[in-house]
Amino acid sequence: MRNFDLAPLYRATVGFDQVADLMDRALAGEPTQNNYPPYNIEKTDESGWRISIAVAGFGADDLAVEVRENTLIVTARKAEDDAEGRTFLHRGIATRAFERRFHLADHVRVTGASHLDGMLHIDLVREVPEALKPRRIEIASQKPQDANLIEEKAVN
């Protein structure tokens, strides 16, 4: 894996710490990163996304979705008492506990979550505050002042 030195970025910018931290996290990704459970991220419209996570074997009560400090955290814990008194000849459905984290950009919020047919769907939307949205400034048209009037005021 390549190592990138982001020190020049830190020295030459102010207020972009989140971008540098994001790059650090992306570049420092573990090569043996856990890929369980599989998931999809799809763009649903201009400012909306859906994360779909395959959670076969988990019920809605076994799952938790939480947002903490711009991080979406999905956890699952299967109650162990489901297997009591049963003998499995083969157990291929993975119901091991997991925690999956997604780092969210500023102004992205979770609008809802649903559990259907072994899939957990989490809907997200970017809501930019009015103060940050571009706005058009009306230009007032005024008659230019006469240059002689300005000079007379300056002399008096």
PDB file of C-alpha atoms in Angstrom:
ATOM      1  CA  MET A   1       0.000   0.000   0.000  1.00  0.00           C
ATOM      2  CA  ARG A   2       1.199   3.521  -0.730  1.00  0.00           C
ATOM      3  CA  ASN A   3       1.806   5.988   2.050  1.00  0.00           C
ATOM      4  CA  PHE A   4       0.831   9.578   1.388  1.00  0.00           C
ATOM      5  CA  ASP A   5       2.162  12.432   3.476  1.00  0.00           C
ATOM      6  CA  LEU A   6      -0.686  14.856   4.139  1.00  0.00           C
ATOM      7  CA  ALA A   7       1.489  17.258   6.165  1.00  0.00           C
ATOM      8  CA  PRO A   8       1.588  19.860   3.335  1.00  0.00           C
ATOM      9  CA  LEU A   9      -2.203  19.858   3.324  1.00  0.00           C
ATOM     10  CA  TYR A  10      -2.288  20.571   7.055  1.00  0.00           C
ATOM     11  CA  ARG A  11       0.271  23.369   6.707  1.00  0.00           C
ATOM     12  CA  ALA A  12      -1.386  25.090   3.763  1.00  0.00           C
ATOM     13  CA  THR A  13      -5.047  25.020   4.797  1.00  0.00           C
ATOM     14  CA  VAL A  14      -7.187  26.257   7.638  1.00  0.00           C
ATOM     15  CA  GLY A  15     -10.543  24.715   8.486  1.00  0.00           C
ATOM     16  CA  PHE A  16     -10.224  21.676   6.223  1.00  0.00           C
ATOM     17  CA  ASP A  17      -9.417  19.254   9.030  1.00  0.00           C
ATOM     18  CA  GLN A  18     -12.418  17.076   8.193  1.00  0.00           C
ATOM     19  CA  VAL A  19     -11.238  16.592   4.614  1.00  0.00           C
ATOM     20  CA  ALA A  20      -7.752  15.642   5.768  1.00  0.00           C
ATOM     21  CA  ASP A  21      -9.183  13.266   8.383  1.00  0.00           C
ATOM     22  CA  LEU A  22     -11.386  11.679   5.729  1.00  0.00           C
ATOM     23  CA  MET A  23      -8.382  11.140   3.478  1.00  0.00           C
ATOM     24  CA  ASP A  24      -6.414   9.687   6.404  1.00  0.00           C
ATOM     25  CA  ARG A  25      -9.248   7.224   7.122  1.00  0.00           C
ATOM     26  CA  ALA A  26      -9.599   6.252   3.467  1.00  0.00           C
ATOM     27  CA  LEU A  27      -5.872   5.765   2.947  1.00  0.00           C
ATOM     28  CA  ALA A  28      -5.364   3.944   6.233  1.00  0.00           C
ATOM     29  CA  GLY A  29      -8.122   1.426   5.499  1.00  0.00           C
ATOM     30  CA  GLU A  30      -7.227  -2.000   6.792  1.00  0.00           C
ATOM     31  CA  PRO A  31      -6.541  -4.507   4.003  1.00  0.00           C
ATOM     32  CA  THR A  32      -8.366  -7.164   6.021  1.00  0.00           C
ATOM     33  CA  GLN A  33     -11.403  -4.966   6.582  1.00  0.00           C
ATOM     34  CA  ASN A  34     -14.513  -6.919   7.501  1.00  0.00           C
ATOM     35  CA  ASN A  35     -17.027  -7.017   4.636  1.00  0.00           C
ATOM     36  CA  TYR A  36     -19.882  -8.465   6.680  1.00  0.00           C
ATOM     37  CA  PRO A  37     -22.687  -7.743   6.129  1.00  0.00           C
ATOM     38  CA  PRO A  38     -22.774  -6.780   2.449  1.00  0.00           C
ATOM     39  CA  TYR A  39     -24.384  -3.451   1.616  1.00  0.00           C
ATOM     40  CA  ASN A  40     -25.278  -1.140  -1.271  1.00  0.00           C
ATOM     41  CA  ILE A  41     -25.258   2.647  -1.408  1.00  0.00           C
ATOM     42  CA  GLU A  42     -27.464   4.140  -4.081  1.00  0.00           C
ATOM     43  CA  LYS A  43     -28.262   7.696  -5.089  1.00  0.00           C
ATOM     44  CA  THR A  44     -32.031   8.144  -5.084  1.00  0.00           C
ATOM     45  CA  ASP A  45     -32.160  11.762  -6.275  1.00  0.00           C
ATOM     46  CA  GLU A  46     -30.069  14.940  -6.438  1.00  0.00           C
ATOM     47  CA  SER A  47     -29.697  15.172  -2.664  1.00  0.00           C
ATOM     48  CA  GLY A  48     -30.811  11.746  -1.441  1.00  0.00           C
ATOM     49  CA  TRP A  49     -29.250   8.338  -0.862  1.00  0.00           C
ATOM     50  CA  ARG A  50     -30.278   4.901   0.350  1.00  0.00           C
ATOM     51  CA  ILE A  51     -28.052   2.439   2.162  1.00  0.00           C
ATOM     52  CA  SER A  52     -29.324  -1.151   1.882  1.00  0.00           C
ATOM     53  CA  ILE A  53     -27.744  -3.724   4.185  1.00  0.00           C
ATOM     54  CA  ALA A  54     -28.338  -7.489   3.878  1.00  0.00           C
ATOM     55  CA  VAL A  55     -29.413  -8.571   7.358  1.00  0.00           C
ATOM     56  CA  ALA A  56     -30.847 -12.052   6.750  1.00  0.00           C
ATOM     57  CA  GLY A  57     -31.708 -13.776   9.993  1.00  0.00           C
ATOM     58  CA  PHE A  58     -32.062 -10.547  11.991  1.00  0.00           C
ATOM     59  CA  GLY A  59     -35.411  -9.144  13.072  1.00  0.00           C
ATOM     60  CA  ALA A  60     -36.189  -5.465  13.482  1.00  0.00           C
ATOM     61  CA  ASP A  61     -35.724  -5.838  17.262  1.00  0.00           C
ATOM     62  CA  ASP A  62     -32.174  -7.178  16.756  1.00  0.00           C
ATOM     63  CA  LEU A  63     -31.073  -4.086  14.778  1.00  0.00           C
ATOM     64  CA  ALA A  64     -30.152  -0.580  15.920  1.00  0.00           C
ATOM     65  CA  VAL A  65     -29.516   2.507  13.790  1.00  0.00           C
ATOM     66  CA  GLU A  66     -27.913   5.507  15.441  1.00  0.00           C
ATOM     67  CA  VAL A  67     -26.350   8.786  14.287  1.00  0.00           C
ATOM     68  CA  ARG A  68     -23.550  10.173  16.431  1.00  0.00           C
ATOM     69  CA  GLU A  69     -21.226  13.047  15.436  1.00  0.00           C
ATOM     70  CA  ASN A  70     -21.773  12.755  11.652  1.00  0.00           C
ATOM     71  CA  THR A  71     -21.381   8.978  11.803  1.00  0.00           C
ATOM     72  CA  LEU A  72     -24.183   6.538  11.021  1.00  0.00           C
ATOM     73  CA  ILE A  73     -23.762   3.412  13.151  1.00  0.00           C
ATOM     74  CA  VAL A  74     -25.710   0.242  12.369  1.00  0.00           C
ATOM     75  CA  THR A  75     -25.429  -2.586  14.903  1.00  0.00           C
ATOM     76  CA  ALA A  76     -27.020  -6.011  15.161  1.00  0.00           C
ATOM     77  CA  ARG A  77     -27.084  -8.498  18.013  1.00  0.00           C
ATOM     78  CA  LYS A  78     -28.952 -11.776  17.697  1.00  0.00           C
ATOM     79  CA  ALA A  79     -30.395 -13.248  20.859  1.00  0.00           C
ATOM     80  CA  GLU A  80     -28.656 -16.544  21.628  1.00  0.00           C
ATOM     81  CA  ASP A  81     -31.768 -18.201  23.033  1.00  0.00           C
ATOM     82  CA  ASP A  82     -33.098 -18.787  19.478  1.00  0.00           C
ATOM     83  CA  ALA A  83     -30.699 -21.747  19.029  1.00  0.00           C
ATOM     84  CA  GLU A  84     -31.358 -23.389  22.406  1.00  0.00           C
ATOM     85  CA  GLY A  85     -32.785 -26.887  22.157  1.00  0.00           C
ATOM     86  CA  ARG A  86     -32.040 -27.125  18.442  1.00  0.00           C
ATOM     87  CA  THR A  87     -29.333 -29.182  16.775  1.00  0.00           C
ATOM     88  CA  PHE A  88     -27.922 -27.816  13.534  1.00  0.00           C
ATOM     89  CA  LEU A  89     -26.381 -30.197  11.011  1.00  0.00           C
ATOM     90  CA  HIS A  90     -25.179 -27.197   9.014  1.00  0.00           C
ATOM     91  CA  ARG A  91     -25.356 -23.544  10.007  1.00  0.00           C
ATOM     92  CA  GLY A  92     -24.652 -21.379   6.963  1.00  0.00           C
ATOM     93  CA  ILE A  93     -26.780 -18.338   7.764  1.00  0.00           C
ATOM     94  CA  ALA A  94     -24.488 -15.867   9.451  1.00  0.00           C
ATOM     95  CA  THR A  95     -26.211 -14.198  12.362  1.00  0.00           C
ATOM     96  CA  ARG A  96     -23.085 -12.987  14.088  1.00  0.00           C
ATOM     97  CA  ALA A  97     -23.167  -9.584  15.696  1.00  0.00           C
ATOM     98  CA  PHE A  98     -21.829  -6.699  13.649  1.00  0.00           C
ATOM     99  CA  GLU A  99     -21.284  -2.983  13.683  1.00  0.00           C
ATOM    100  CA  ARG A 100     -21.068  -1.038  10.437  1.00  0.00           C
ATOM    101  CA  ARG A 101     -20.113   2.675  10.347  1.00  0.00           C
ATOM    102  CA  PHE A 102     -20.750   5.224   7.612  1.00  0.00           C
ATOM    103  CA  HIS A 103     -19.258   8.711   7.863  1.00  0.00           C
ATOM    104  CA  LEU A 104     -21.792  11.335   6.801  1.00  0.00           C
ATOM    105  CA  ALA A 105     -21.034  14.680   5.200  1.00  0.00           C
ATOM    106  CA  ASP A 106     -22.189  17.894   6.798  1.00  0.00           C
ATOM    107  CA  HIS A 107     -25.939  18.537   6.541  1.00  0.00           C
ATOM    108  CA  VAL A 108     -26.733  14.894   5.650  1.00  0.00           C
ATOM    109  CA  ARG A 109     -29.373  13.427   7.922  1.00  0.00           C
ATOM    110  CA  VAL A 110     -31.193  10.122   8.212  1.00  0.00           C
ATOM    111  CA  THR A 111     -34.850  10.445   7.243  1.00  0.00           C
ATOM    112  CA  GLY A 112     -35.931   6.887   7.975  1.00  0.00           C
ATOM    113  CA  ALA A 113     -35.122   3.202   8.173  1.00  0.00           C
ATOM    114  CA  SER A 114     -37.143   0.142   7.196  1.00  0.00           C
ATOM    115  CA  HIS A 115     -36.645  -3.614   7.480  1.00  0.00           C
ATOM    116  CA  LEU A 116     -38.158  -5.707   4.701  1.00  0.00           C
ATOM    117  CA  ASP A 117     -37.360  -9.144   3.264  1.00  0.00           C
ATOM    118  CA  GLY A 118     -34.012  -9.476   5.041  1.00  0.00           C
ATOM    119  CA  MET A 119     -32.838  -6.006   3.989  1.00  0.00           C
ATOM    120  CA  LEU A 120     -32.371  -2.949   6.161  1.00  0.00           C
ATOM    121  CA  HIS A 121     -32.937   0.224   4.143  1.00  0.00           C
ATOM    122  CA  ILE A 122     -31.727   3.558   5.526  1.00  0.00           C
ATOM    123  CA  ASP A 123     -32.725   6.734   3.684  1.00  0.00           C
ATOM    124  CA  LEU A 124     -30.581   9.859   3.844  1.00  0.00           C
ATOM    125  CA  VAL A 125     -30.998  13.373   2.520  1.00  0.00           C
ATOM    126  CA  ARG A 126     -28.783  16.451   2.342  1.00  0.00           C
ATOM    127  CA  GLU A 127     -30.536  19.508   3.762  1.00  0.00           C
ATOM    128  CA  VAL A 128     -28.466  22.633   3.285  1.00  0.00           C
ATOM    129  CA  PRO A 129     -29.539  25.385   5.713  1.00  0.00           C
ATOM    130  CA  GLU A 130     -31.021  28.533   4.183  1.00  0.00           C
ATOM    131  CA  ALA A 131     -28.037  30.580   5.374  1.00  0.00           C
ATOM    132  CA  LEU A 132     -25.683  28.429   3.256  1.00  0.00           C
ATOM    133  CA  LYS A 133     -27.791  28.285   0.100  1.00  0.00           C
ATOM    134  CA  PRO A 134     -26.790  30.591  -2.740  1.00  0.00           C
ATOM    135  CA  ARG A 135     -28.963  33.649  -2.977  1.00  0.00           C
ATOM    136  CA  ARG A 136     -29.335  36.332  -5.589  1.00  0.00           C
ATOM    137  CA  ILE A 137     -28.581  39.899  -4.546  1.00  0.00           C
ATOM    138  CA  GLU A 138     -30.762  42.513  -6.190  1.00  0.00           C
ATOM    139  CA  ILE A 139     -28.748  45.316  -7.785  1.00  0.00           C
ATOM    140  CA  ALA A 140     -30.356  48.699  -7.299  1.00  0.00           C
ATOM    141  CA  SER A 141     -30.153  51.032 -10.265  1.00  0.00           C
ATOM    142  CA  GLN A 142     -29.357  54.603  -9.266  1.00  0.00           C
ATOM    143  CA  LYS A 143     -28.688  57.614 -11.356  1.00  0.00           C
ATOM    144  CA  PRO A 144     -24.965  58.452 -11.278  1.00  0.00           C
ATOM    145  CA  GLN A 145     -24.207  61.649  -9.391  1.00  0.00           C
ATOM    146  CA  ASP A 146     -22.835  64.609 -11.227  1.00  0.00           C
ATOM    147  CA  ALA A 147     -19.055  64.948 -10.743  1.00  0.00           C
ATOM    148  CA  ASN A 148     -19.312  68.724 -10.162  1.00  0.00           C
ATOM    149  CA  LEU A 149     -21.644  68.229  -7.198  1.00  0.00           C
ATOM    150  CA  ILE A 150     -19.194  65.877  -5.529  1.00  0.00           C
ATOM    151  CA  GLU A 151     -16.305  68.322  -5.947  1.00  0.00           C
ATOM    152  CA  GLU A 152     -18.356  71.229  -4.542  1.00  0.00           C
ATOM    153  CA  LYS A 153     -19.217  69.236  -1.419  1.00  0.00           C
ATOM    154  CA  ALA A 154     -15.591  68.312  -0.905  1.00  0.00           C
ATOM    155  CA  VAL A 155     -14.479  71.999  -1.077  1.00  0.00           C
ATOM    156  CA  ASN A 156     -17.111  73.238   1.414  1.00  0.00           C
TER     157      ASN A 156
END
